[in-house]
């Protein structure tokens, strides 16, 4: 069991809270796994009638030696030289998933608390990462390079880190998955393997689009999160990875339709009016909700929607629904197959 560490900041910002050892809780179109809950052999079996929808062929490439140092353009516009990737401080699971797929999961040295990736969970250090995380908190981690995943959260932090001669690259979370894969790989000195990996992801996304094009209807989908909006339950809006995935897979994201930004609240009345036919939630969010009872408690009017009446709740891996990354293609294929079956009736 690793110990927790907290470091005070001189900048007056809330700093990273270091925690460790915490329990946390082209492929063919049939690459998706759609498992009815009553047939699941997993210990955390889903409630009766629910489905686990997960891509089973997340791409990866053989590990090769990085070509360092390398110079890259961070998404905040800065030119950055990266010379040491032995201790990566990663801003999110989307970045970590790419690192894993490139064979460098062991290089993830520090990751956010509640990471859902294997390398994120196994990282030596963990921290609470938000908009107010300070420079001294990140520097105290002892990493060799910082890979942020959001211009909104990490642009200012990265600029201040670079002012101390600490390598810091931001790969924004709102860009297409293949672009993100390439940029993460470039920052690691693995440009060629990164392009191979990105091509695999894009091929899966293209196949998902092809499946969706054959649907007679576009099912209405609500993607729920247990966090956001000050810790309150939220739905995925226009500028979210979930919205990209739902659209590619042939669904209508009711959060985008309702004008929701990022992950924001939607009133109980709004949920009923949106009339979703499918409820999507990630494995980690389902745990945070407190399981089935917690989900219905957070949004009681869901029971009065077509999805709720049909008990149509689909559970997906976090890295396939809530982030654009190496798993996006596999997740899109699985969701496209599930929506196609629903469309056929």
Coordinates of C-alpha atoms in Angstrom, one line a residue:
X1 CA 0.0 0.0 0.0
X2 CA 1.5 3.3 -1.1
X3 CA 1.2 6.4 1.1
X4 CA -0.6 9.7 0.3
X5 CA 1.3 12.9 0.0
X6 CA 0.2 16.6 -0.1
X7 CA 2.4 19.5 -1.1
X8 CA 1.5 23.1 -0.3
X9 CA 1.7 25.7 -3.0
X10 CA 3.2 29.2 -2.9
X11 CA 1.0 30.4 -5.7
X12 CA -2.2 30.3 -3.7
X13 CA -3.7 27.6 -6.0
X14 CA -5.1 24.3 -4.9
X15 CA -2.4 21.8 -5.6
X16 CA -2.4 18.2 -6.7
X17 CA -3.3 15.9 -3.9
X18 CA -1.0 12.9 -4.2
X19 CA -2.6 9.6 -3.4
X20 CA -1.5 6.1 -4.0
X21 CA -2.6 2.6 -3.8
X22 CA -6.3 3.5 -3.7
X23 CA -8.9 0.8 -4.7
X24 CA -10.7 1.9 -7.9
X25 CA -13.6 1.0 -7.9
X26 CA -9.6 -2.9 -40.1
X27 CA -11.7 -5.2 -38.1
X28 CA -15.0 -6.8 -39.1
X29 CA -18.3 -5.2 -38.1
X30 CA -18.8 -7.9 -35.4
X31 CA -15.9 -6.6 -33.4
X32 CA -18.3 -5.3 -30.8
X33 CA -19.3 -7.3 -27.7
X34 CA -22.9 -7.0 -26.7
X35 CA -23.5 -9.0 -23.5
X36 CA -26.9 -9.3 -21.9
X37 CA -26.6 -8.8 -18.2
X38 CA -28.0 -12.2 -17.3
X39 CA -25.4 -13.9 -19.5
X40 CA -22.4 -12.0 -18.0
X41 CA -19.9 -14.1 -16.1
X42 CA -18.3 -11.1 -14.6
X43 CA -18.4 -10.6 -10.8
X44 CA -19.9 -7.1 -11.3
X45 CA -22.8 -8.5 -13.4
X46 CA -25.2 -5.9 -14.6
X47 CA -28.9 -5.7 -13.6
X48 CA -31.3 -8.0 -15.4
X49 CA -32.0 -6.7 -19.0
X50 CA -29.1 -4.3 -19.1
X51 CA -26.3 -4.8 -21.7
X52 CA -22.5 -4.3 -21.7
X53 CA -21.5 -2.9 -25.0
X54 CA -17.7 -3.0 -25.5
X55 CA -15.3 -3.1 -28.4
X56 CA -13.1 -6.2 -28.1
X57 CA -10.4 -5.2 -30.6
X58 CA -8.8 -2.0 -29.3
X59 CA -5.7 -1.7 -31.6
X60 CA -2.1 -1.6 -30.5
X61 CA 1.3 -1.7 -32.1
X62 CA 4.5 -3.5 -31.2
X63 CA 6.7 -1.6 -28.8
X64 CA 9.8 0.0 -30.4
X65 CA 12.5 2.3 -29.1
X66 CA 11.5 6.0 -29.0
X67 CA 13.4 8.4 -31.1
X68 CA 14.4 11.1 -28.6
X69 CA 14.8 14.0 -28.3
X70 CA 11.9 15.1 -30.3
X71 CA 10.3 18.5 -31.0
X72 CA 6.5 18.8 -31.2
X73 CA 3.9 21.6 -31.3
X74 CA 1.7 21.5 -28.3
X75 CA -2.0 22.2 -28.9
X76 CA -1.6 25.5 -27.0
X77 CA 0.8 26.6 -29.8
X78 CA 4.1 26.2 -28.0
X79 CA 7.1 24.4 -29.6
X80 CA 8.3 21.8 -27.0
X81 CA 11.4 19.5 -26.9
X82 CA 10.8 16.2 -25.2
X83 CA 14.0 14.3 -24.2
X84 CA 12.9 12.1 -21.4
X85 CA 9.7 10.0 -21.2
X86 CA 10.7 7.6 -18.4
X87 CA 8.3 9.3 -15.9
X88 CA 5.2 10.6 -17.7
X89 CA 2.7 12.7 -15.8
X90 CA -0.5 12.1 -17.7
X91 CA -3.5 14.4 -17.6
X92 CA -6.1 11.8 -18.4
X93 CA -7.0 8.3 -19.5
X94 CA -7.3 9.3 -23.2
X95 CA -3.6 10.0 -23.2
X96 CA -2.7 7.0 -21.1
X97 CA -4.7 4.6 -23.4
X98 CA -2.5 5.7 -26.3
X99 CA 0.7 5.3 -24.3
X100 CA -0.4 1.8 -23.4
X101 CA -1.2 0.9 -27.0
X102 CA 2.3 2.1 -28.0
X103 CA 3.8 -0.4 -25.5
X104 CA 4.9 2.2 -23.0
X105 CA 2.4 1.8 -20.2
X106 CA 5.1 1.3 -17.6
X107 CA 6.3 4.8 -18.3
X108 CA 3.1 6.3 -16.9
X109 CA 4.5 7.6 -13.6
X110 CA 1.7 9.8 -12.3
X111 CA -2.0 9.7 -13.3
X112 CA -5.3 11.2 -12.1
X113 CA -7.2 9.6 -9.3
X114 CA -10.1 7.5 -10.6
X115 CA -8.1 6.4 -13.7
X116 CA -9.8 3.6 -15.5
X117 CA -6.8 2.4 -17.6
X118 CA -4.5 -0.3 -16.3
X119 CA -1.4 1.9 -16.5
X120 CA -3.3 4.8 -14.8
X121 CA -4.3 2.5 -11.9
X122 CA -0.8 1.1 -11.6
X123 CA 1.0 4.4 -11.8
X124 CA 3.3 5.1 -8.9
X125 CA 1.6 8.3 -8.0
X126 CA -1.9 9.6 -8.2
X127 CA -3.3 13.1 -7.9
X128 CA -6.5 15.1 -8.0
X129 CA -6.4 17.0 -11.3
X130 CA -8.6 20.0 -11.9
X131 CA -8.5 23.6 -13.2
X132 CA -6.8 24.8 -10.1
X133 CA -3.9 22.4 -9.9
X134 CA -0.7 24.4 -9.4
X135 CA 2.8 24.2 -10.9
X136 CA 4.5 23.3 -7.7
X137 CA 2.1 20.4 -7.2
X138 CA 3.0 18.9 -10.6
X139 CA 6.7 19.6 -10.2
X140 CA 6.6 17.8 -6.8
X141 CA 5.6 14.6 -8.5
X142 CA 9.1 14.3 -10.0
X143 CA 8.0 13.5 -13.5
X144 CA 10.1 14.0 -16.6
X145 CA 7.4 15.2 -18.9
X146 CA 3.8 16.4 -18.5
X147 CA 1.2 15.4 -21.1
X148 CA -2.0 17.3 -20.6
X149 CA -5.2 16.4 -22.3
X150 CA -7.3 19.7 -22.2
X151 CA -6.7 23.2 -23.3
X152 CA -9.4 24.4 -20.9
X153 CA -7.7 22.8 -17.9
X154 CA -4.0 22.6 -18.8
X155 CA -2.9 25.4 -21.1
X156 CA -2.0 27.8 -18.4
X157 CA -0.4 25.1 -16.3
X158 CA 1.7 23.9 -19.2
X159 CA 2.9 27.4 -19.9
X160 CA 4.0 27.8 -16.3
X161 CA 5.7 24.4 -16.3
X162 CA 7.7 25.3 -19.4
X163 CA 8.8 28.5 -17.7
X164 CA 10.6 26.3 -15.2
X165 CA 12.2 24.3 -18.1
X166 CA 9.9 21.4 -17.5
X167 CA 8.7 19.7 -20.7
X168 CA 4.9 20.1 -21.0
X169 CA 2.8 19.2 -24.0
X170 CA -1.0 19.5 -24.2
X171 CA -3.0 17.2 -26.5
X172 CA -6.5 18.7 -26.4
X173 CA -9.3 16.2 -25.7
X174 CA -11.8 17.7 -28.2
X175 CA -10.0 16.6 -31.4
X176 CA -10.7 13.5 -33.5
X177 CA -9.3 10.3 -32.1
X178 CA -6.8 9.6 -34.9
X179 CA -5.3 13.1 -34.5
X180 CA -4.9 12.6 -30.8
X181 CA -3.2 9.3 -31.2
X182 CA -0.7 10.8 -33.7
X183 CA 0.1 13.7 -31.4
X184 CA 0.6 11.6 -28.3
X185 CA 2.9 9.3 -30.3
X186 CA 4.8 12.3 -31.7
X187 CA 5.4 13.6 -28.2
X188 CA 6.9 10.2 -27.2
X189 CA 9.2 10.0 -30.2
X190 CA 7.1 7.3 -31.8
X191 CA 5.8 9.1 -34.9
X192 CA 5.8 6.1 -37.3
X193 CA 4.1 3.6 -34.8
X194 CA 1.7 6.4 -34.0
X195 CA 0.6 6.7 -37.5
X196 CA 0.1 3.0 -37.8
X197 CA -2.0 3.0 -34.7
X198 CA -4.0 6.1 -35.8
X199 CA -4.8 4.4 -39.1
X200 CA -6.2 1.3 -37.3
X201 CA -8.4 3.5 -35.2
X202 CA -9.6 5.5 -38.2
X203 CA -10.4 2.3 -40.1
X204 CA -12.7 1.1 -37.2
X205 CA -14.4 4.5 -37.1
X206 CA -15.0 4.3 -40.9
X207 CA -16.6 0.9 -40.5
X208 CA -18.9 2.2 -37.7
X209 CA -20.0 5.0 -40.1
X210 CA -20.7 2.4 -42.8
X211 CA -22.8 0.3 -40.4
X212 CA -24.8 3.4 -39.3
X213 CA -25.5 4.4 -42.9
X214 CA -27.6 1.3 -43.3
X215 CA -29.9 2.0 -40.4
X216 CA -33.6 2.9 -41.1
X217 CA -33.7 5.1 -38.0
X218 CA -31.4 7.0 -35.7
X219 CA -32.1 5.9 -32.1
X220 CA -32.2 8.7 -29.5
X221 CA -29.5 8.3 -26.9
X222 CA -28.7 9.9 -23.5
X223 CA -25.2 9.5 -22.1
X224 CA -25.1 10.0 -18.3
X225 CA -22.2 10.9 -16.1
X226 CA -22.0 10.7 -12.3
X227 CA -19.8 13.8 -12.1
X228 CA -19.5 17.3 -13.6
X229 CA -21.5 20.5 -12.9
X230 CA -20.0 20.7 -9.4
X231 CA -20.2 16.9 -8.8
X232 CA -23.8 16.6 -9.8
X233 CA -25.2 14.1 -12.3
X234 CA -24.8 15.3 -15.9
X235 CA -25.5 14.4 -19.5
X236 CA -23.0 14.5 -22.4
X237 CA -23.4 17.5 -24.6
X238 CA -22.1 18.7 -27.9
X239 CA -18.4 19.1 -27.1
X240 CA -17.9 15.7 -25.5
X241 CA -16.3 12.5 -26.7
X242 CA -19.5 10.7 -26.1
X243 CA -21.3 13.0 -28.5
X244 CA -18.7 12.1 -31.2
X245 CA -19.1 8.4 -30.6
X246 CA -23.0 8.4 -30.6
X247 CA -23.1 10.4 -33.8
X248 CA -20.6 8.2 -35.6
X249 CA -22.4 5.1 -34.4
X250 CA -25.7 6.3 -35.9
X251 CA -27.5 7.7 -32.9
X252 CA -28.9 11.1 -31.9
X253 CA -27.3 12.5 -28.7
X254 CA -30.2 14.2 -26.9
X255 CA -27.6 16.3 -24.9
X256 CA -26.4 17.9 -28.1
X257 CA -30.0 18.3 -29.3
X258 CA -30.9 20.0 -26.0
X259 CA -28.0 22.5 -26.3
X260 CA -26.0 21.0 -23.4
X261 CA -22.3 22.0 -23.3
X262 CA -19.7 19.5 -22.4
X263 CA -21.2 17.5 -19.4
X264 CA -24.0 19.6 -17.9
X265 CA -27.2 19.1 -16.0
X266 CA -30.5 18.5 -17.8
X267 CA -33.7 19.0 -15.9
X268 CA -36.0 16.1 -15.1
X269 CA -38.6 17.6 -17.3
X270 CA -36.0 17.9 -20.1
X271 CA -35.1 14.3 -19.8
X272 CA -38.7 13.2 -20.3
X273 CA -39.2 15.7 -23.2
X274 CA -36.0 14.3 -24.9
X275 CA -37.5 10.8 -24.9
X276 CA -34.3 8.8 -25.1
X277 CA -34.5 5.3 -26.4
X278 CA -31.1 4.2 -25.0
X279 CA -29.4 5.1 -21.8
X280 CA -25.6 5.0 -22.0
X281 CA -23.3 5.0 -18.9
X282 CA -19.7 4.0 -18.4
X283 CA -18.6 1.2 -16.0
X284 CA -16.9 3.7 -13.7
X285 CA -19.8 6.1 -13.7
X286 CA -22.2 3.3 -12.8
X287 CA -20.0 2.5 -9.8
X288 CA -20.0 6.2 -8.8
X289 CA -23.8 6.4 -9.2
X290 CA -24.0 3.5 -6.7
X291 CA -25.3 1.0 -9.2
X292 CA -28.8 0.6 -10.6
X293 CA -30.6 2.3 -7.6
X294 CA -28.2 5.2 -7.7
X295 CA -28.7 5.8 -11.4
X296 CA -32.5 5.9 -11.1
X297 CA -32.3 8.1 -8.1
X298 CA -30.1 10.6 -9.9
X299 CA -32.5 10.9 -12.8
X300 CA -35.9 9.5 -11.5
X301 CA -37.8 10.7 -14.6
X302 CA -35.6 8.4 -16.8
X303 CA -38.1 5.7 -15.8
X304 CA -40.8 7.6 -17.8
X305 CA -38.8 7.6 -21.1
X306 CA -38.8 5.0 -23.8
X307 CA -35.4 3.8 -22.6
X308 CA -36.4 3.6 -19.0
X309 CA -39.7 1.8 -19.8
X310 CA -37.8 -0.8 -21.8
X311 CA -35.0 -1.0 -19.2
X312 CA -32.6 -0.3 -22.0
X313 CA -29.4 0.6 -20.3
X314 CA -26.1 0.0 -22.0
X315 CA -22.8 0.1 -20.1
X316 CA -19.5 0.8 -21.9
X317 CA -15.9 1.0 -20.9
X318 CA -14.8 4.5 -19.9
X319 CA -12.0 4.8 -22.4
X320 CA -14.5 3.9 -25.3
X321 CA -17.2 6.4 -24.4
X322 CA -15.9 9.3 -22.4
X323 CA -12.7 10.0 -24.2
X324 CA -11.5 10.2 -27.8
X325 CA -8.6 7.9 -27.9
X326 CA -7.3 4.6 -29.2
X327 CA -10.4 2.8 -28.0
X328 CA -12.8 5.1 -29.8
X329 CA -12.9 3.0 -33.0
X330 CA -13.6 -0.2 -31.2
X331 CA -16.2 1.5 -29.1
X332 CA -17.9 3.1 -32.1
X333 CA -18.1 -0.3 -33.8
X334 CA -19.7 -1.9 -30.8
X335 CA -22.2 0.9 -30.3
X336 CA -23.0 1.0 -34.1
X337 CA -23.7 -2.7 -34.1
X338 CA -26.0 -2.3 -31.0
X339 CA -27.8 0.7 -32.5
X340 CA -28.2 -1.1 -35.8
X341 CA -29.9 -4.1 -34.0
X342 CA -32.2 -1.7 -32.2
X343 CA -33.0 0.2 -35.4
X344 CA -34.0 -3.1 -37.1
X345 CA -36.4 -3.7 -34.2

